[in-house]
Tab-separated table of C-alpha atoms and ligand atoms in Angstrom:
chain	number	residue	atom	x	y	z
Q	1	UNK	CA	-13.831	20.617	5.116
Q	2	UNK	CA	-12.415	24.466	5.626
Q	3	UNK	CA	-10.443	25.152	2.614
Q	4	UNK	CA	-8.003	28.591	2.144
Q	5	UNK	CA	-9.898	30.254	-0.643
Q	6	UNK	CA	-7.635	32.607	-2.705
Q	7	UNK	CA	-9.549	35.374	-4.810
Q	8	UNK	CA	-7.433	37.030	-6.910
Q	9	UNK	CA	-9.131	40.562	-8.293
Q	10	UNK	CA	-11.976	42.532	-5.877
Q	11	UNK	CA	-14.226	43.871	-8.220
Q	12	UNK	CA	-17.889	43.189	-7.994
Q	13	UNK	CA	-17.223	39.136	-9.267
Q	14	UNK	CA	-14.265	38.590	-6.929
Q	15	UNK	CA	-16.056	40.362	-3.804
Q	16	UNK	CA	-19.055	38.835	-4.360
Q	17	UNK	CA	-17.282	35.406	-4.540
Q	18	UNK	CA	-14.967	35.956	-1.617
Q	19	UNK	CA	-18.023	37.455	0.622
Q	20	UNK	CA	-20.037	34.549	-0.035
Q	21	UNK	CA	-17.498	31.926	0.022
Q	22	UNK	CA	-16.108	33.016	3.673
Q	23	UNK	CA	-19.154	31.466	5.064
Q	24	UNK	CA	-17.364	28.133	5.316
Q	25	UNK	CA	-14.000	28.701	4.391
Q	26	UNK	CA	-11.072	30.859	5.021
Q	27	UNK	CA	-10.243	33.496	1.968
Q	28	UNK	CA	-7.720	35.782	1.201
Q	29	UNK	CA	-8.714	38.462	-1.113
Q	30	UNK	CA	-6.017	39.878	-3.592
Q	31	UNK	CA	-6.303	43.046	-5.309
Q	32	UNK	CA	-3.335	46.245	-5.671
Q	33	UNK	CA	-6.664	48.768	-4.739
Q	34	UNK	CA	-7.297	49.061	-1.173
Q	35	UNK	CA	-10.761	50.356	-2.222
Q	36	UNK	CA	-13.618	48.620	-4.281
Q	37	UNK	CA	-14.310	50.629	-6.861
Q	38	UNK	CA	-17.826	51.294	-8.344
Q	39	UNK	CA	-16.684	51.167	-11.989
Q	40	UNK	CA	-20.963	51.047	-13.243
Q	41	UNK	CA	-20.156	55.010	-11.769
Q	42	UNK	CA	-16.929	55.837	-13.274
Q	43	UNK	CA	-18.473	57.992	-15.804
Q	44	UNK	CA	-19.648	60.340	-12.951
Q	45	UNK	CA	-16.125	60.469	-11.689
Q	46	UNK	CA	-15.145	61.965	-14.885
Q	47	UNK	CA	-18.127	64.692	-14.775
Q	48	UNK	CA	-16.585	65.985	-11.651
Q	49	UNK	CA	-18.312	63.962	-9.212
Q	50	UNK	CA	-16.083	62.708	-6.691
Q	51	UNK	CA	-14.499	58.860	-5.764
Q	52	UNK	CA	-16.508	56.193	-6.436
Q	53	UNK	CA	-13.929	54.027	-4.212
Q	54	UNK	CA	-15.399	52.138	-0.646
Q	55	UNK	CA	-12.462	50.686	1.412
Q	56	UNK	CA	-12.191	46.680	0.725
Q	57	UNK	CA	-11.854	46.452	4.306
Q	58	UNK	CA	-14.815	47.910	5.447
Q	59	UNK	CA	-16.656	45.393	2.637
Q	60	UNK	CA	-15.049	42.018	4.423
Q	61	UNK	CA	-15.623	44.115	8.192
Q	62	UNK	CA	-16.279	40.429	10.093
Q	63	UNK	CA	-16.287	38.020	7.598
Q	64	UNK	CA	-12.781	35.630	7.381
Q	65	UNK	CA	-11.378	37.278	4.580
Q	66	UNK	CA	-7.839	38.666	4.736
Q	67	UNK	CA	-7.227	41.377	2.197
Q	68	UNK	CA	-3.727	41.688	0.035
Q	69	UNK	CA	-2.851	44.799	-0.737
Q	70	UNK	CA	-0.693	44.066	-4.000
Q	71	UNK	CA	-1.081	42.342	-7.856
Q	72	UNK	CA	-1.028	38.893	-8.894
Q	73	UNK	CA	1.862	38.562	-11.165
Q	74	UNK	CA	2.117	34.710	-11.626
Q	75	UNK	CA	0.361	31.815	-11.059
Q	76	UNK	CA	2.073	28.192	-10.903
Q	77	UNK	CA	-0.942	26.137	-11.663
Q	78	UNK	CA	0.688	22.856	-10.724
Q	79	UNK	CA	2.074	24.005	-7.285
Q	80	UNK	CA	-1.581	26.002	-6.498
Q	81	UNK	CA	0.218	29.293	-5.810
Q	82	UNK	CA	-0.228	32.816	-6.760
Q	83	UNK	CA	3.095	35.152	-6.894
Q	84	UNK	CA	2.624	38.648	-5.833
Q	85	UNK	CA	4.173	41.955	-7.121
Q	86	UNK	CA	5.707	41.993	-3.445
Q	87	UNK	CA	7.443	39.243	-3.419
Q	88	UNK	CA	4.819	37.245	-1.792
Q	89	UNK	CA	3.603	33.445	-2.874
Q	90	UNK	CA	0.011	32.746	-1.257
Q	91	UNK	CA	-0.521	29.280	-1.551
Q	92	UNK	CA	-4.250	27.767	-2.353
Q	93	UNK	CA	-6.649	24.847	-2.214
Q	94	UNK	CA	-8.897	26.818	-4.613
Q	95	UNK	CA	-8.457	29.943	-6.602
Q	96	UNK	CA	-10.965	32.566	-7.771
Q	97	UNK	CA	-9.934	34.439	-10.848
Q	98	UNK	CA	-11.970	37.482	-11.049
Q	99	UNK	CA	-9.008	40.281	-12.817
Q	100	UNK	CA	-11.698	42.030	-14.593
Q	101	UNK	CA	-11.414	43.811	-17.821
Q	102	UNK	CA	-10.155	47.758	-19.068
Q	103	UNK	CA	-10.696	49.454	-22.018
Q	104	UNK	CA	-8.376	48.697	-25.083
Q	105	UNK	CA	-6.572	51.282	-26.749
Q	106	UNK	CA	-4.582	49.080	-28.822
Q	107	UNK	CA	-6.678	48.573	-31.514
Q	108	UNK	CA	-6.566	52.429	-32.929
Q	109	UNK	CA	-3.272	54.346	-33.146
Q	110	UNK	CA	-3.030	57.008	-31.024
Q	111	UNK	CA	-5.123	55.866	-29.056
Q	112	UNK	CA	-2.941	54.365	-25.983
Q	113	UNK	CA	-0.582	58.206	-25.928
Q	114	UNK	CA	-3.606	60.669	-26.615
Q	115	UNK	CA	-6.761	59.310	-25.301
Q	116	UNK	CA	-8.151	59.003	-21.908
Q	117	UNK	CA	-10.358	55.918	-20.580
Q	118	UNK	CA	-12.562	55.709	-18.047
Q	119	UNK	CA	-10.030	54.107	-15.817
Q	120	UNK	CA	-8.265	57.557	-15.657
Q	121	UNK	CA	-11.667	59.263	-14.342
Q	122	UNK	CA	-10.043	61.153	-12.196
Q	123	UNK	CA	-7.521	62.520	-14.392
Q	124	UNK	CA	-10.033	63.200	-17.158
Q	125	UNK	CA	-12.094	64.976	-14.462
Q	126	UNK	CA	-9.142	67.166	-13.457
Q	127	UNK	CA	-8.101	68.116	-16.996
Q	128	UNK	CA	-11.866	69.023	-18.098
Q	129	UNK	CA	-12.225	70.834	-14.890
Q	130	UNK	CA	-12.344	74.913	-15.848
Q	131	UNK	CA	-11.028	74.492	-19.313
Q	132	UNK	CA	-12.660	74.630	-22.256
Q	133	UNK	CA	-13.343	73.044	-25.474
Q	134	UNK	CA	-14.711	70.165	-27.293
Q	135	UNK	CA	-14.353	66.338	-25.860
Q	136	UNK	CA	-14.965	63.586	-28.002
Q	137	UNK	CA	-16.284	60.622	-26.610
Q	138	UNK	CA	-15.598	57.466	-29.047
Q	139	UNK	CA	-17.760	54.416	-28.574
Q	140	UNK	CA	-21.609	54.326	-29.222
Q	141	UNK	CA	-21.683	51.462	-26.870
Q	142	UNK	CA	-24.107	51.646	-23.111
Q	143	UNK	CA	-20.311	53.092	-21.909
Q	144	UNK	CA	-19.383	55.560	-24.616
Q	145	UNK	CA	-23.600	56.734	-23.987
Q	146	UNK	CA	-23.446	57.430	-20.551
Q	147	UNK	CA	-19.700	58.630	-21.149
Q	148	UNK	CA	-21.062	61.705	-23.546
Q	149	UNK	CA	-24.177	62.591	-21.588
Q	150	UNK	CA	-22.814	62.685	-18.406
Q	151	UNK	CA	-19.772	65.147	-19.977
Q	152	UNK	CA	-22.899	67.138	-21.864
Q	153	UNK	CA	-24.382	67.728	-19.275
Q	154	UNK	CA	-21.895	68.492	-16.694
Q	155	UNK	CA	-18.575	69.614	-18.229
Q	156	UNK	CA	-19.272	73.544	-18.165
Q	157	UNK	CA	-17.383	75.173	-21.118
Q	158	UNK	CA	-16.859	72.292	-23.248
Q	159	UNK	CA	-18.731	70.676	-26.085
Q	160	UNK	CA	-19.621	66.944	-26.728
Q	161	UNK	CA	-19.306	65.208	-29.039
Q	162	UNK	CA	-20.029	61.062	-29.563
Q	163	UNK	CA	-18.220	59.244	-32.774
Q	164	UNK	CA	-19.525	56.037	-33.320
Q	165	UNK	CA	-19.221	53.139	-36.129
Q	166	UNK	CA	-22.585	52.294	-36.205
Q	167	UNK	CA	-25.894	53.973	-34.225
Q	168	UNK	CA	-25.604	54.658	-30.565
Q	169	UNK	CA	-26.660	51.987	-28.018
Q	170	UNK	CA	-27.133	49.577	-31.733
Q	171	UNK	CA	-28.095	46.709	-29.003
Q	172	UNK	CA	-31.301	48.708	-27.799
Q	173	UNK	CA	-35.009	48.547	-29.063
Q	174	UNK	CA	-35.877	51.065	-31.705
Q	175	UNK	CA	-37.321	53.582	-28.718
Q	176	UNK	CA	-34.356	52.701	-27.002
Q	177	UNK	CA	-32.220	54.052	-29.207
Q	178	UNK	CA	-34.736	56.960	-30.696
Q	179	UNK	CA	-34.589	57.788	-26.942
Q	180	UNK	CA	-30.541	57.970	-26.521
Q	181	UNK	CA	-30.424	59.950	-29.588
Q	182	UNK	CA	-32.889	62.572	-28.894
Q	183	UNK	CA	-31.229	62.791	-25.066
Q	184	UNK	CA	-27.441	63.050	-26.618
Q	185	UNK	CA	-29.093	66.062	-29.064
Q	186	UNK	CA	-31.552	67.502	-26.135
Q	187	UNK	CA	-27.928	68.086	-24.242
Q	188	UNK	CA	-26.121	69.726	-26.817
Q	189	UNK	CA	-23.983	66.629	-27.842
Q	190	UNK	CA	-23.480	66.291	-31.444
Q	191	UNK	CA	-23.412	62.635	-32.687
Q	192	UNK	CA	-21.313	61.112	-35.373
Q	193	UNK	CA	-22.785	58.322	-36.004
Q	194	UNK	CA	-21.444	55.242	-38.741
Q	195	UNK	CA	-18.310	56.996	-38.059
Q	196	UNK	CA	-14.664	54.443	-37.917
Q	197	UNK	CA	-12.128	56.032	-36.207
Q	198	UNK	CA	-8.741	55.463	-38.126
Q	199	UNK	CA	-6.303	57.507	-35.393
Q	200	UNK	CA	-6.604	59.451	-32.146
Q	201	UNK	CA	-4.079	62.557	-32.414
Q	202	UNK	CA	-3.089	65.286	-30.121
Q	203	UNK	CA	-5.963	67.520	-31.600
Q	204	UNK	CA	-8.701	65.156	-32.010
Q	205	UNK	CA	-9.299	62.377	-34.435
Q	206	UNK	CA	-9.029	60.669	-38.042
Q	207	UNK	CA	-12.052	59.166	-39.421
Q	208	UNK	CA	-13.302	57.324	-42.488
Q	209	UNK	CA	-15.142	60.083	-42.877
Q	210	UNK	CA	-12.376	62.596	-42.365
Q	211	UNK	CA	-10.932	64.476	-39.247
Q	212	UNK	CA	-12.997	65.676	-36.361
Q	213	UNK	CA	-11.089	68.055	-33.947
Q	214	UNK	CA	-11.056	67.592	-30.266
Q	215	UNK	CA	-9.076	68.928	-27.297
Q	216	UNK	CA	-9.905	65.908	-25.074
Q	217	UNK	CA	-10.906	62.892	-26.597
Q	218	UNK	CA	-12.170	59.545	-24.436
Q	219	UNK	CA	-11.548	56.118	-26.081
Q	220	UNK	CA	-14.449	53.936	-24.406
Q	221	UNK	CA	-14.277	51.668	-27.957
Q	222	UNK	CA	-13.294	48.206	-26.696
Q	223	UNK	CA	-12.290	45.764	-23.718
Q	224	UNK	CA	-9.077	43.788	-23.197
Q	225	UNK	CA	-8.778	41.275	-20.241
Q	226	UNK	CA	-5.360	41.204	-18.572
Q	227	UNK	CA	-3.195	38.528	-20.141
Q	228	UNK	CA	-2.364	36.500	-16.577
Q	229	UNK	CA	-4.876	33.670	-17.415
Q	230	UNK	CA	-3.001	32.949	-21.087
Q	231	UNK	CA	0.483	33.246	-19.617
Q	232	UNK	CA	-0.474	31.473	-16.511
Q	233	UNK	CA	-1.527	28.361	-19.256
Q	234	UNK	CA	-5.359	28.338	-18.843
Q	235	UNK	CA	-7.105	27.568	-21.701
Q	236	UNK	CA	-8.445	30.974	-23.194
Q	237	UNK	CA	-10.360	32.438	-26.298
Q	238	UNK	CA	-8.849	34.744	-28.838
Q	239	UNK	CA	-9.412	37.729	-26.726
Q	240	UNK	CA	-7.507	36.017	-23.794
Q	241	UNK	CA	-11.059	35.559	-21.350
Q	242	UNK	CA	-10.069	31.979	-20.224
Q	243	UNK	CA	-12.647	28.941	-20.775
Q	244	UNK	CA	-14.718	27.800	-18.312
Q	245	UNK	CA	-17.183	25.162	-18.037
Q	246	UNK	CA	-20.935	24.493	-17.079
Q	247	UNK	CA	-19.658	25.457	-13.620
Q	248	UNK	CA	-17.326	28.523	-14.251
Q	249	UNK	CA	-14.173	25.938	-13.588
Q	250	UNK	CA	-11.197	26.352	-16.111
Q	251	UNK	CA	-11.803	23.425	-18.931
Q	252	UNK	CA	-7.842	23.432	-18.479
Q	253	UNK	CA	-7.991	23.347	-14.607
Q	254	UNK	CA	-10.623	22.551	-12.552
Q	255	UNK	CA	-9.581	24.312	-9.026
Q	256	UNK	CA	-9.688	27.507	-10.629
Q	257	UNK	CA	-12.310	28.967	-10.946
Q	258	UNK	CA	-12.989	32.175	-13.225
Q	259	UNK	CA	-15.804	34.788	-13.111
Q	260	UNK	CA	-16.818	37.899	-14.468
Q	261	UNK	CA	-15.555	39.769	-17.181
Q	262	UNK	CA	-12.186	38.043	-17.164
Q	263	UNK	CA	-13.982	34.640	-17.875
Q	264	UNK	CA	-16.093	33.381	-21.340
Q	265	UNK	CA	-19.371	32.109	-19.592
Q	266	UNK	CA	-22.210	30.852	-21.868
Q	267	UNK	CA	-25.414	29.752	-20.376
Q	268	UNK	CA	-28.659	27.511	-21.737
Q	269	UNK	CA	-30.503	29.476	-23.538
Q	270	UNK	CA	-28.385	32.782	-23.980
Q	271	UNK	CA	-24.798	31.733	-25.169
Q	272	UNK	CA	-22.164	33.764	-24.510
Q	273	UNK	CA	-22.617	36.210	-21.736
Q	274	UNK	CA	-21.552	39.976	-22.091
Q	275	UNK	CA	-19.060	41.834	-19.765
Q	276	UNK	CA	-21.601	43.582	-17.130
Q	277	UNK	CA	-22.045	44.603	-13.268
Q	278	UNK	CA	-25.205	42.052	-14.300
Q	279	UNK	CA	-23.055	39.303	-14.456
Q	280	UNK	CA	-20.025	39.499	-12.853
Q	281	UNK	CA	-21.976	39.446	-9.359
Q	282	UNK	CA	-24.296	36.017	-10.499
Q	283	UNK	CA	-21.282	34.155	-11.292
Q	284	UNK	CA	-19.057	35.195	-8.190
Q	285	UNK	CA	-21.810	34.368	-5.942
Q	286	UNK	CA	-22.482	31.353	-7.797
Q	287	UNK	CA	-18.669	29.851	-7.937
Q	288	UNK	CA	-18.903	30.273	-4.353
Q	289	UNK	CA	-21.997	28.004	-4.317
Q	290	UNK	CA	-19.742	25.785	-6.518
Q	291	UNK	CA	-16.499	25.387	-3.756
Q	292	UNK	CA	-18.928	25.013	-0.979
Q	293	UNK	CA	-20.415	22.314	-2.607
Q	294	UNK	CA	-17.484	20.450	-3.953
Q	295	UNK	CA	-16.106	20.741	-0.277
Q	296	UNK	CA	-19.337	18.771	1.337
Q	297	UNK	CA	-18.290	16.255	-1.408
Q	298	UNK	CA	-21.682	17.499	-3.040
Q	299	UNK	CA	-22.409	17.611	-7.456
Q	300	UNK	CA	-22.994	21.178	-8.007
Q	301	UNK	CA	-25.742	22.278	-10.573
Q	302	UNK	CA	-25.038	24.325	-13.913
Q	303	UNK	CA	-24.616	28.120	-13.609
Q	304	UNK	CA	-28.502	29.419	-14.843
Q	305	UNK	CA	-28.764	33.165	-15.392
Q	306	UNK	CA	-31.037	35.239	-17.271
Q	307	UNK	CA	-31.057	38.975	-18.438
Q	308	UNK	CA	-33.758	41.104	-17.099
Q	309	UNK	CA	-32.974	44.774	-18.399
Q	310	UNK	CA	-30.207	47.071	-19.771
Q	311	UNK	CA	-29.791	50.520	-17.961
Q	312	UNK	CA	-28.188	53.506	-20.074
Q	313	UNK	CA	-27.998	56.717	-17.663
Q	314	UNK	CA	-27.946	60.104	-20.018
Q	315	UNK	CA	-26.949	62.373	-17.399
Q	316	UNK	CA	-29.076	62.673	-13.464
Q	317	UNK	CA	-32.434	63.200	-14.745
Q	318	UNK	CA	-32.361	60.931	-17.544
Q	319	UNK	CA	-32.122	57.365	-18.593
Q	320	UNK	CA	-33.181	54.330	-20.711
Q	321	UNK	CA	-34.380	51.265	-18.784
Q	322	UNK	CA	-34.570	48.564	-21.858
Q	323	UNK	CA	-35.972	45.513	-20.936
Q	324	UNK	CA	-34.532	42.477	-22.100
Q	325	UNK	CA	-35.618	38.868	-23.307
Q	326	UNK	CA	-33.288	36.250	-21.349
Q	327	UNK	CA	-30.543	36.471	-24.255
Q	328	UNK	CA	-30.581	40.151	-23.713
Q	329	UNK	CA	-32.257	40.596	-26.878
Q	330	UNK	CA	-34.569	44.110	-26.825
Q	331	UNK	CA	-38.012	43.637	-25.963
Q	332	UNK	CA	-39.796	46.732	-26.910
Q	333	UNK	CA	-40.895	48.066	-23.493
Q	334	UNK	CA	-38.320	50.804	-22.479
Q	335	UNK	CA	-38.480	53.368	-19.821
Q	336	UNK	CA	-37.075	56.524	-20.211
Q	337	UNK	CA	-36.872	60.192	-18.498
Q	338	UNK	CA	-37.284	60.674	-14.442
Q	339	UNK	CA	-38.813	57.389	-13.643
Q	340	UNK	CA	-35.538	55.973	-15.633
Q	341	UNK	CA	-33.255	57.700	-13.880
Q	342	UNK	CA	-34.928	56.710	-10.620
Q	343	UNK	CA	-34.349	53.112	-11.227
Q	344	UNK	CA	-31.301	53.496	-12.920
Q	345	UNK	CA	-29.999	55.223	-9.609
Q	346	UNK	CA	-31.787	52.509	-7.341
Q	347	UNK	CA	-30.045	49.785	-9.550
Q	348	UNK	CA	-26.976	51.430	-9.104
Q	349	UNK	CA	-27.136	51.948	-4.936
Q	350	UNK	CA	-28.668	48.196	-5.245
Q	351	UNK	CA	-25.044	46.721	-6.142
Q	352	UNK	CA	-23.420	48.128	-3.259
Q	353	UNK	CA	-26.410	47.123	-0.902
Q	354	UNK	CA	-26.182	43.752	-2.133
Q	355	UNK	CA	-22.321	43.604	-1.731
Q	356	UNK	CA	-22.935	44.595	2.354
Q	357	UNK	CA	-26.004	42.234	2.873
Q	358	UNK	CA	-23.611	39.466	1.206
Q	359	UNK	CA	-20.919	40.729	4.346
Q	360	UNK	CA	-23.156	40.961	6.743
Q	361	UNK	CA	-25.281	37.406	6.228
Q	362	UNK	CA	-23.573	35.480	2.843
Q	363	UNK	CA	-26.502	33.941	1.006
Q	364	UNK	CA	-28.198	36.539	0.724
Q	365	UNK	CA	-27.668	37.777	-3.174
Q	366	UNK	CA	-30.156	36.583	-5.595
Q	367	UNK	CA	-30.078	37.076	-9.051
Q	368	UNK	CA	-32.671	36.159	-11.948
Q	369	UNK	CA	-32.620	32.890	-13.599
Q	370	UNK	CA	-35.041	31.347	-16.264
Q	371	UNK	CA	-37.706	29.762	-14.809
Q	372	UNK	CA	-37.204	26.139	-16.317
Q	373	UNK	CA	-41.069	25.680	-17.619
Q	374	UNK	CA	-39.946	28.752	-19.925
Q	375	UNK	CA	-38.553	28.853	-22.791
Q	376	UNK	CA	-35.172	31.667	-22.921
Q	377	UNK	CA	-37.441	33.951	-25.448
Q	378	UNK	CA	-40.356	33.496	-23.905
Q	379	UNK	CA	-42.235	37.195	-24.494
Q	380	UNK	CA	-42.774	39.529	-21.213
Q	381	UNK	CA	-46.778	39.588	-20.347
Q	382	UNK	CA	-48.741	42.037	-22.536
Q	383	UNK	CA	-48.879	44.911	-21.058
Q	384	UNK	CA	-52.471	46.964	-20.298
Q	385	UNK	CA	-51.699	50.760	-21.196
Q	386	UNK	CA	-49.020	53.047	-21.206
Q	387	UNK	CA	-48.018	55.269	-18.376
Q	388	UNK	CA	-47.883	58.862	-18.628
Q	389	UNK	CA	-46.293	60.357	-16.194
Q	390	UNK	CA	-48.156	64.226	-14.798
Q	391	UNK	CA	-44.717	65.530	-15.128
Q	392	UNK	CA	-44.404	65.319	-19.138
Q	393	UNK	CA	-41.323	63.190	-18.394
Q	394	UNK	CA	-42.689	60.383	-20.449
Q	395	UNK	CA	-42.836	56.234	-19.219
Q	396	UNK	CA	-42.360	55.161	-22.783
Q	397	UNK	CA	-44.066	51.272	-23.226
Q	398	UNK	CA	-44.508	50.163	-27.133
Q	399	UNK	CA	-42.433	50.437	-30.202
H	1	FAD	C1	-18.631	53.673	-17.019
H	1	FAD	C2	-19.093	52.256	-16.923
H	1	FAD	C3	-20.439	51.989	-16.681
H	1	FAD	C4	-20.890	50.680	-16.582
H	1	FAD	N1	-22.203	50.453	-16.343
H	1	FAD	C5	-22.652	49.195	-16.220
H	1	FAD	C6	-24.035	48.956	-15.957
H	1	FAD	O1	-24.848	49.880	-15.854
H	1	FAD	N2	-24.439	47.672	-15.824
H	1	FAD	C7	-23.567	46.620	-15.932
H	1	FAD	O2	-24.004	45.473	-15.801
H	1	FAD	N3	-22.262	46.817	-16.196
H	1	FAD	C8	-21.782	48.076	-16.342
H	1	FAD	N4	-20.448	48.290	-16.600
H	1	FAD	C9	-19.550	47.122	-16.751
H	1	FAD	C10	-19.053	46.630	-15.368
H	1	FAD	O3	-18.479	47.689	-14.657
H	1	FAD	C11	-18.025	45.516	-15.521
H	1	FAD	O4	-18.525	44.527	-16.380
H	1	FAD	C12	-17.726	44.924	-14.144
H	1	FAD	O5	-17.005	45.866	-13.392
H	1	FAD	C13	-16.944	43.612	-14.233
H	1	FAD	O6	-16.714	43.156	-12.940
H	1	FAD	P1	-15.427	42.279	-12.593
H	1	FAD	O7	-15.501	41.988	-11.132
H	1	FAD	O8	-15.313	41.159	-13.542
H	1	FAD	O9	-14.186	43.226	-12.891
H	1	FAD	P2	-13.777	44.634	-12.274
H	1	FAD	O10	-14.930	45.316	-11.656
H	1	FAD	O11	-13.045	45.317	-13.367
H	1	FAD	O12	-12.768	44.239	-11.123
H	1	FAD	C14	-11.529	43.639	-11.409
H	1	FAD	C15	-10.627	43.795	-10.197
H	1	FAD	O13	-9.417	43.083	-10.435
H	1	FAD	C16	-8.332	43.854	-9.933
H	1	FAD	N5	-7.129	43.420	-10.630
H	1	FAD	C17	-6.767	43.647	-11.914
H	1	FAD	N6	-5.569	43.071	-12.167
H	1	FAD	C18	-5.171	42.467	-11.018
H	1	FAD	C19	-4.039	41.674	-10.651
H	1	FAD	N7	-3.054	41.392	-11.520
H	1	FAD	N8	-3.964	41.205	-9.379
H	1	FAD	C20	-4.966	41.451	-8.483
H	1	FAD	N9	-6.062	42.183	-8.791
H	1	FAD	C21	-6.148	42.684	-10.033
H	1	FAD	C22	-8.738	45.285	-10.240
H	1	FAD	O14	-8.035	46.196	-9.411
H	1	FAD	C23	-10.235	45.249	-9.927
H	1	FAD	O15	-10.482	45.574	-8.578
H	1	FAD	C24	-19.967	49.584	-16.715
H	1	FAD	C25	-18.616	49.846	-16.944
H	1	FAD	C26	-18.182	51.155	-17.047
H	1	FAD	C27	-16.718	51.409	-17.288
């Protein structure tokens, strides 16, 4: 039976969801943006490289999706209704809940009144743009990487710097990392690693290992959720990502569903999933799998996933391609240099292709799951010799 499908949130989990789930039933789409934004790119936007927005109506061109232009301020569980920051209650039979995540800049003081985020690209972008000086990028996470080489190598006039509490990209294989560390150095960015940050000032930062001065500094440190699911009454974790269950349904209420970063997904094999691109788009596509078959009265399966690689771009011509066990543990083959940045760049064009062929015939997304003969740390085939590449850029494989 056609059911009104309310997706609340068009990032890549809630457009993913709402393309795929218009295929049998009718959706409005909720968000205050009127464009998607690509925020795996966001980094670029603060090097000076333009809007990484695509209008949400071009994405739904065709498909039966209405788009809302405003926020979801309330949500009365019991009645099935969403209120909006206009005034508006949209009434549902099912409701997506894809509202994302942003950097937190509660945690530090300072932080929220003299640091940027990547949310304020554009701003950062306009205040780096012909000045000069030294921006301090804080976070040694795959964010807080890409954050500092991107500003190293672009940001004319200004020096980088990258202050981190433990070693940049810690989640990476030992080349992984060796490789992020010699690209932050190879662009002139200095690193401070096993470095706390106590307080973000007007002229740069407090440390537990004293003060470092900065001119700009971008806080890239943690991720908050927005608090809608707690205060709606969903049942959430201690960092307010609501619970969901084997089939990304709220273990509080069943007809919502919740996906991407705003939801705690775990899956066989892995546990608890991180906030990524990589799985915000499995788990919109795959609620949508879920409605359409509750509707035909059918048992869905479990949600199965499995992690294939983590990208880290260090500038255009640059990048670490790690690939990953199906936990997202390191495995030690990593990529690195040209090739990287090739893939990395492909990988990154790939979302948005898969977002259109998703508008254009729903269905179509695929993403990797663990083959069920295989067991989740099963090791990648050996592999027969490394690749040089005739360039010098190097195709690291081995420890
Ligand atoms: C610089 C950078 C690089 C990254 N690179 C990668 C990468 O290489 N690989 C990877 O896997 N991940 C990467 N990520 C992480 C990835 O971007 C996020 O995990 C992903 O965007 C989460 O998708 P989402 O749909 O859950 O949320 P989002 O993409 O954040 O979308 C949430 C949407 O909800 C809307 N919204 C918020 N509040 C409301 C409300 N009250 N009412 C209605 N709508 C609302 C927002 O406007 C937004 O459109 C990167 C992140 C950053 C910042």
């Amino acid at each position: 039976m056609k059911q009104h499908i309310v997706v609340i949130g068009a990032g890549y989990a809630g457009l993913t969801a709402a393309l795929r789930v218009s295929r049998r039933h009718r959706v409005t789409l909720i968000d205050p943006k009127t464009e998607f934004s690509e925020r795996i790119r966001l980094h670029e936007v603060a090097a000076g490289r333009g809007s990484t927005g695509v209008p949400l109506r071009e994405l739904v061109a065709g498909r039966d999706i209405s788009t809302v232009t405003a926020r979801a301020v309330a949500i009365d569980l019991d009645g099935r209704s969403v209120s909006l920051d206009d005034g508006t209650v949209v009434g549902y039979d099912r409701l997506v809940y894809a509202l994302g995540s942003r950097t937190d800049t509660a945690s530090v003081p300072g932080a929220a009144d003299h640091a940027y985020t990547v949310e304020r690209a554009g701003e950062l972008s306009a205040r780096l743009a012909g000045g000069d000086g030294t921006v301090a990028a804080v976070g040694g996470g795959l964010t807080g990487i890409e954050v500092a080489a991107e500003l190293a190598e672009s940001a004319a006039g200004w020096k980088t710097c990258l202050v981190t509490g433990q070693e940049p990209g810690a989640g990476l294989s030992p080349a992984g990392r060796r490789h992020v560390t010699a690209a932050l150095e190879r662009l002139g960015a200095r690193i401070h690693a096993d470095t706390r940050v106590t307080a973000v000032h007007p002229h740069g930062l407090s440390t537990d290992r004293g003060e470092i001065p900065a001119d700009v500094v971008v806080w890239t440190a943690t991720l908050t959720v927005p608090s809608l699911a707690a205060e709606a009454g969903l049942a959430v974790d201690a960092r307010g990502r609501a619970l969901v269950d084997a089939t990304l349904r709220s273990s509080s209420h069943p007809d919502v569903f919740v996906v991407g970063d705003a939801a705690r997904v775990s899956a066989p094999g892995i546990g608890e999933l991180r906030m990524a691109c990589a799985t915000a788009m499995p788990t919109g596509a795959y609620a949508a799998e879920v409605i359409d078959a509750l509707s035909r009265g059918r048992q869905p399966a479990p949600f199965r996933f499995r992690y294939l690689a983590q990208c880290v771009s260090l500038g255009r011509n640059d990048a670490v391609i790690q690939a990953v066990r199906a936990d997202d543990s390191p495995h030690h083959l990593v990529i690195t240099g040209r090739p990287a940045a090739r893939i990395n760049e492909w990988i990154n064009r790939y979302t948005l292709g898969a977002l259109n062929a998703e508008r254009r015939r729903p269905g179509t997304y695929r993403w990797a799951k663990p083959l069920r003969t295989t067991a989740p740390n099963a090791p990648l085939p050996p592999l027969r010799k490394p690749v040089e590449e005739p360039s010098g850029r190097r195709v690291l494989f081995g420890k």
